[in-house]
């Protein structure tokens, strides 16, 4: 005869398996972002979710499987946000500005994503390499920038000869560093770069630097 706990777990899987899975991923994201792959504990994740340790293994097989699912979900969120932007419906200059602003805002609001990427780089991107999902998701990001950039070059707004992948790198670098190194810069130089005023300034300057790199000087908006 099945135990009451076993029946309860079965009911959760039957009633809302996707909700349970997502709940595990959300909690695990915080745990991995805080403690890394080696330091994260399945027991701790189970204690904070509506799932048992056994259920976590049921959904994700092992800790590495859960880590990979968390990583895929983190990239999915940023790419889904990008897909909602009206990049094709705006003039190239405005579309590029919107893309930089979105990236800056998303990274600022999702510090766990930045930490997960930092952790994955410590592991030499081994888990990204295993994931077809992440590579497909990020392929769409490059295609978006390629199309936007080509449109801007064709209409004479953007400088020719730039590499869309490098452009994606540069946008990501400006927005990523704002989160990854904010604490160290604040402590080193005694100025809180996390205030609303500081973030507004850094956001404006990130947009300005990208536009000045990509847009023909005569097409830049006058300040």
Coordinates of N, CA, C and O in Angstrom, one line a residue, residues 22-113:
X22 N 8.3 24.1 -12.6 CA 8.7 25.5 -12.7 C 9.0 26.0 -11.3 O 9.9 26.8 -11.1
X23 N 8.2 25.6 -10.3 CA 8.5 26.0 -8.9 C 9.9 25.5 -8.5 O 10.6 26.2 -7.8
X24 N 10.2 24.3 -8.8 CA 11.6 23.7 -8.5 C 12.6 24.6 -9.2 O 13.7 24.9 -8.6
X25 N 12.4 24.9 -10.5 CA 13.4 25.7 -11.2 C 13.6 27.0 -10.6 O 14.8 27.5 -10.5
X26 N 12.5 27.7 -10.2 CA 12.7 29.0 -9.6 C 13.5 29.0 -8.3 O 14.3 29.9 -8.1
X27 N 13.2 28.1 -7.5 CA 13.9 28.0 -6.2 C 15.4 27.5 -6.5 O 16.3 28.1 -5.9
X28 N 15.5 26.6 -7.4 CA 16.9 26.1 -7.7 C 17.7 27.2 -8.3 O 19.0 27.3 -8.1
X29 N 17.1 28.1 -9.1 CA 17.9 29.3 -9.6 C 18.5 30.1 -8.5 O 19.7 30.4 -8.6
X30 N 17.8 30.4 -7.5 CA 18.3 31.1 -6.4 C 19.4 30.4 -5.7 O 20.5 30.9 -5.3
X31 N 19.2 29.1 -5.5 CA 20.2 28.3 -4.8 C 21.5 28.1 -5.6 O 22.6 28.3 -5.1
X32 N 21.4 27.9 -6.9 CA 22.6 27.8 -7.7 C 23.3 29.1 -7.9 O 24.5 29.2 -7.9
X33 N 22.5 30.2 -8.0 CA 23.1 31.5 -8.2 C 23.9 31.9 -6.9 O 24.9 32.6 -7.0
X34 N 23.4 31.5 -5.8 CA 24.0 31.8 -4.5 C 25.2 31.0 -4.2 O 26.3 31.5 -3.7
X35 N 25.1 29.7 -4.5 CA 26.1 28.7 -4.0 C 26.9 28.0 -5.1 O 27.8 27.2 -4.8
X36 N 26.5 28.2 -6.4 CA 27.2 27.5 -7.4 C 26.7 26.1 -7.6 O 26.0 25.6 -6.8
X37 N 27.2 25.4 -8.6 CA 26.9 24.0 -8.9 C 27.3 23.1 -7.7 O 26.6 22.3 -7.3
X38 N 28.6 23.3 -7.3 CA 29.1 22.4 -6.3 C 28.5 22.6 -4.9 O 28.3 21.7 -4.1
X39 N 28.2 23.9 -4.6 CA 27.7 24.3 -3.3 C 26.2 24.1 -3.1 O 25.8 24.0 -2.0
X40 N 25.5 24.1 -4.2 CA 24.0 24.0 -4.1 C 23.6 22.6 -3.5 O 24.3 21.6 -3.8
X41 N 22.6 22.5 -2.7 CA 22.1 21.3 -2.1 C 20.7 21.0 -2.5 O 19.8 21.9 -2.3
X42 N 20.4 19.8 -3.0 CA 19.1 19.4 -3.3 C 18.2 19.4 -2.1 O 17.0 19.7 -2.2
X43 N 18.7 19.0 -1.0 CA 17.9 19.0 0.3 C 17.4 20.4 0.5 O 16.2 20.6 0.9
X44 N 18.2 21.4 0.3 CA 17.8 22.8 0.6 C 16.7 23.3 -0.4 O 15.8 23.9 -0.1
X45 N 16.9 22.9 -1.7 CA 15.9 23.2 -2.7 C 14.6 22.5 -2.4 O 13.5 23.2 -2.5
X46 N 14.6 21.3 -2.0 CA 13.4 20.6 -1.7 C 12.7 21.2 -0.5 O 11.4 21.3 -0.5
X47 N 13.4 21.7 0.5 CA 12.8 22.3 1.7 C 12.1 23.5 1.3 O 11.2 23.9 2.1
X48 N 12.5 24.2 0.3 CA 11.9 25.5 -0.1 C 10.8 25.4 -1.2 O 10.3 26.4 -1.6
X49 N 10.6 24.2 -1.7 CA 9.6 24.0 -2.7 C 8.4 23.2 -2.2 O 8.4 22.7 -1.1
X50 N 7.4 23.0 -3.1 CA 6.3 22.1 -2.7 C 6.6 20.7 -3.2 O 5.7 19.8 -3.3
X51 N 7.9 20.4 -3.5 CA 8.3 19.1 -4.0 C 9.3 18.4 -3.0 O 9.9 19.1 -2.2
X52 N 9.3 17.1 -3.0 CA 10.3 16.4 -2.2 C 11.6 16.2 -3.0 O 11.6 16.4 -4.2
X53 N 12.6 15.7 -2.3 CA 13.9 15.4 -3.0 C 13.6 14.4 -4.0 O 14.2 14.4 -5.1
X54 N 12.8 13.4 -3.7 CA 12.6 12.3 -4.7 C 11.9 12.8 -5.9 O 12.2 12.4 -7.1
X55 N 11.0 13.8 -5.8 CA 10.3 14.4 -6.9 C 11.3 15.2 -7.8 O 11.2 15.2 -9.0
X56 N 12.2 15.9 -7.2 CA 13.2 16.6 -7.9 C 14.0 15.7 -8.8 O 14.2 16.0 -10.0
X57 N 14.4 14.6 -8.3 CA 15.1 13.6 -9.1 C 14.2 13.0 -10.1 O 14.7 12.6 -11.2
X58 N 12.9 12.9 -9.8 CA 12.0 12.4 -10.8 C 11.9 13.3 -12.1 O 11.9 12.8 -13.2
X59 N 11.9 14.6 -11.8 CA 11.8 15.5 -12.9 C 13.1 15.8 -13.6 O 13.2 16.0 -14.8
X60 N 14.3 15.8 -12.9 CA 15.5 16.3 -13.4 C 16.7 15.2 -13.4 O 17.8 15.5 -13.8
X61 N 16.4 14.1 -12.9 CA 17.4 12.9 -12.8 C 18.5 13.1 -11.7 O 18.7 12.2 -10.9
X62 N 19.2 14.3 -11.8 CA 20.2 14.5 -10.8 C 20.5 16.0 -10.7 O 19.8 16.8 -11.3
X63 N 21.5 16.4 -9.9 CA 21.7 17.8 -9.6 C 22.2 18.5 -10.9 O 21.8 19.6 -11.2
X64 N 23.0 17.8 -11.7 CA 23.5 18.4 -12.9 C 22.3 18.6 -13.9 O 22.3 19.6 -14.6
X65 N 21.4 17.7 -13.9 CA 20.2 17.9 -14.8 C 19.4 19.0 -14.4 O 18.9 19.8 -15.2
X66 N 19.3 19.3 -13.1 CA 18.5 20.4 -12.6 C 19.3 21.7 -12.9 O 18.7 22.7 -13.3
X67 N 20.6 21.7 -12.7 CA 21.4 22.9 -13.0 C 21.2 23.3 -14.5 O 21.1 24.4 -14.8
X68 N 21.3 22.3 -15.4 CA 21.1 22.5 -16.8 C 19.7 23.1 -17.1 O 19.6 24.0 -17.9
X69 N 18.7 22.6 -16.5 CA 17.3 23.1 -16.7 C 17.2 24.5 -16.2 O 16.6 25.4 -16.8
X70 N 17.9 24.8 -15.1 CA 17.9 26.2 -14.6 C 18.6 27.1 -15.6 O 18.1 28.3 -15.8
X71 N 19.7 26.7 -16.1 CA 20.5 27.5 -17.0 C 19.7 27.8 -18.3 O 19.6 28.9 -18.8
X72 N 19.0 26.7 -18.8 CA 18.2 26.9 -20.0 C 17.0 27.8 -19.8 O 16.7 28.7 -20.6
X73 N 16.4 27.7 -18.6 CA 15.3 28.6 -18.3 C 15.8 30.1 -18.2 O 15.1 31.0 -18.6
X74 N 17.0 30.3 -17.6 CA 17.5 31.7 -17.5 C 17.7 32.3 -18.9 O 17.3 33.5 -19.1
X75 N 18.2 31.6 -19.8 CA 18.4 32.1 -21.2 C 17.1 32.2 -21.9 O 16.9 33.2 -22.7
X76 N 16.2 31.3 -21.6 CA 14.8 31.4 -22.2 C 14.1 32.7 -21.9 O 13.5 33.4 -22.7
X77 N 14.2 33.1 -20.6 CA 13.6 34.3 -20.1 C 14.1 35.6 -20.8 O 13.3 36.4 -21.3
X78 N 15.4 35.7 -21.0 CA 15.9 36.9 -21.7 C 15.5 36.9 -23.1 O 15.2 37.9 -23.7
X79 N 15.6 35.7 -23.8 CA 15.2 35.7 -25.2 C 13.7 35.9 -25.4 O 13.3 36.5 -26.4
X80 N 12.9 35.4 -24.5 CA 11.5 35.7 -24.7 C 11.2 37.1 -24.5 O 10.3 37.7 -25.2
X81 N 11.9 37.8 -23.6 CA 11.7 39.2 -23.4 C 12.1 40.0 -24.7 O 11.4 40.9 -25.1
X82 N 13.2 39.6 -25.3 CA 13.7 40.2 -26.6 C 12.7 40.0 -27.7 O 12.4 40.9 -28.5
X83 N 12.1 38.9 -27.7 CA 11.1 38.6 -28.8 C 9.9 39.4 -28.7 O 9.2 39.6 -29.7
X84 N 9.6 40.0 -27.6 CA 8.4 40.9 -27.4 C 8.7 42.3 -27.8 O 7.8 43.1 -27.9
X85 N 10.0 42.6 -28.1 CA 10.3 44.0 -28.5 C 9.8 44.2 -30.0 O 9.9 43.3 -30.8
X86 N 9.4 45.4 -30.3 CA 9.0 45.7 -31.7 C 10.1 46.2 -32.5 O 10.2 47.3 -33.1
X87 N 11.2 45.3 -32.6 CA 12.4 45.6 -33.3 C 12.1 45.9 -34.8 O 12.6 46.8 -35.4
X88 N 11.3 45.0 -35.4 CA 11.0 45.1 -36.8 C 10.1 46.3 -37.2 O 10.2 46.8 -38.3
X89 N 9.3 46.8 -36.2 CA 8.4 47.8 -36.5 C 8.9 49.2 -36.2 O 8.2 50.2 -36.5
X90 N 10.2 49.3 -35.8 CA 10.8 50.6 -35.4 C 11.9 51.0 -36.4 O 12.5 50.1 -37.0
X91 N 12.2 52.2 -36.6 CA 13.4 52.6 -37.4 C 14.6 52.0 -36.7 O 14.6 51.8 -35.5
X92 N 15.6 51.6 -37.5 CA 16.8 50.9 -36.9 C 17.4 51.6 -35.7 O 17.8 50.9 -34.7
X93 N 17.6 52.9 -35.8 CA 18.2 53.6 -34.6 C 17.4 53.4 -33.4 O 17.9 53.1 -32.3
X94 N 16.0 53.6 -33.5 CA 15.2 53.4 -32.3 C 15.1 52.0 -31.8 O 15.1 51.7 -30.6
X95 N 15.2 51.1 -32.8 CA 15.1 49.6 -32.4 C 16.4 49.2 -31.7 O 16.4 48.5 -30.7
X96 N 17.6 49.7 -32.1 CA 18.8 49.4 -31.4 C 18.8 50.0 -30.0 O 19.2 49.4 -29.1
X97 N 18.3 51.2 -29.9 CA 18.2 51.9 -28.6 C 17.3 51.1 -27.7 O 17.7 50.8 -26.5
X98 N 16.2 50.6 -28.2 CA 15.3 49.8 -27.4 C 15.9 48.5 -26.9 O 15.7 48.0 -25.8
X99 N 16.7 47.9 -27.8 CA 17.3 46.6 -27.5 C 18.4 46.8 -26.4 O 18.4 45.9 -25.5
X100 N 19.2 47.8 -26.4 CA 20.1 48.1 -25.4 C 19.4 48.4 -24.1 O 19.8 47.8 -23.0
X101 N 18.4 49.2 -24.1 CA 17.7 49.5 -22.9 C 17.0 48.2 -22.3 O 17.1 48.0 -21.0
X102 N 16.5 47.4 -23.1 CA 15.9 46.1 -22.6 C 17.0 45.3 -22.0 O 16.7 44.7 -20.9
X103 N 18.1 45.1 -22.6 CA 19.2 44.3 -22.1 C 19.7 44.8 -20.7 O 19.8 44.0 -19.8
X104 N 19.9 46.1 -20.7 CA 20.3 46.7 -19.4 C 19.3 46.5 -18.3 O 19.6 46.1 -17.2
X105 N 18.0 46.7 -18.6 CA 17.0 46.6 -17.6 C 16.8 45.1 -17.2 O 16.6 44.8 -16.0
X106 N 16.8 44.2 -18.1 CA 16.6 42.8 -17.8 C 17.8 42.3 -16.9 O 17.5 41.6 -15.9
X107 N 19.0 42.6 -17.2 CA 20.1 42.2 -16.4 C 20.0 42.8 -15.0 O 20.3 42.1 -14.0
X108 N 19.6 44.0 -14.9 CA 19.5 44.7 -13.6 C 18.4 44.0 -12.8 O 18.6 43.9 -11.5
X109 N 17.4 43.6 -13.4 CA 16.3 43.0 -12.6 C 16.5 41.5 -12.4 O 15.7 40.9 -11.5
X110 N 17.4 40.9 -13.1 CA 17.6 39.4 -13.0 C 19.0 39.1 -12.6 O 19.8 38.6 -13.4
X111 N 19.4 39.5 -11.4 CA 20.8 39.3 -11.0 C 21.2 37.8 -11.0 O 22.3 37.5 -11.2
X112 N 20.2 37.0 -10.7 CA 20.5 35.5 -10.7 C 20.9 35.1 -12.0 O 21.8 34.1 -12.1
X113 N 20.4 35.6 -13.1 CA 20.9 35.3 -14.5 C 22.3 35.6 -14.6 O 23.1 34.8 -15.2

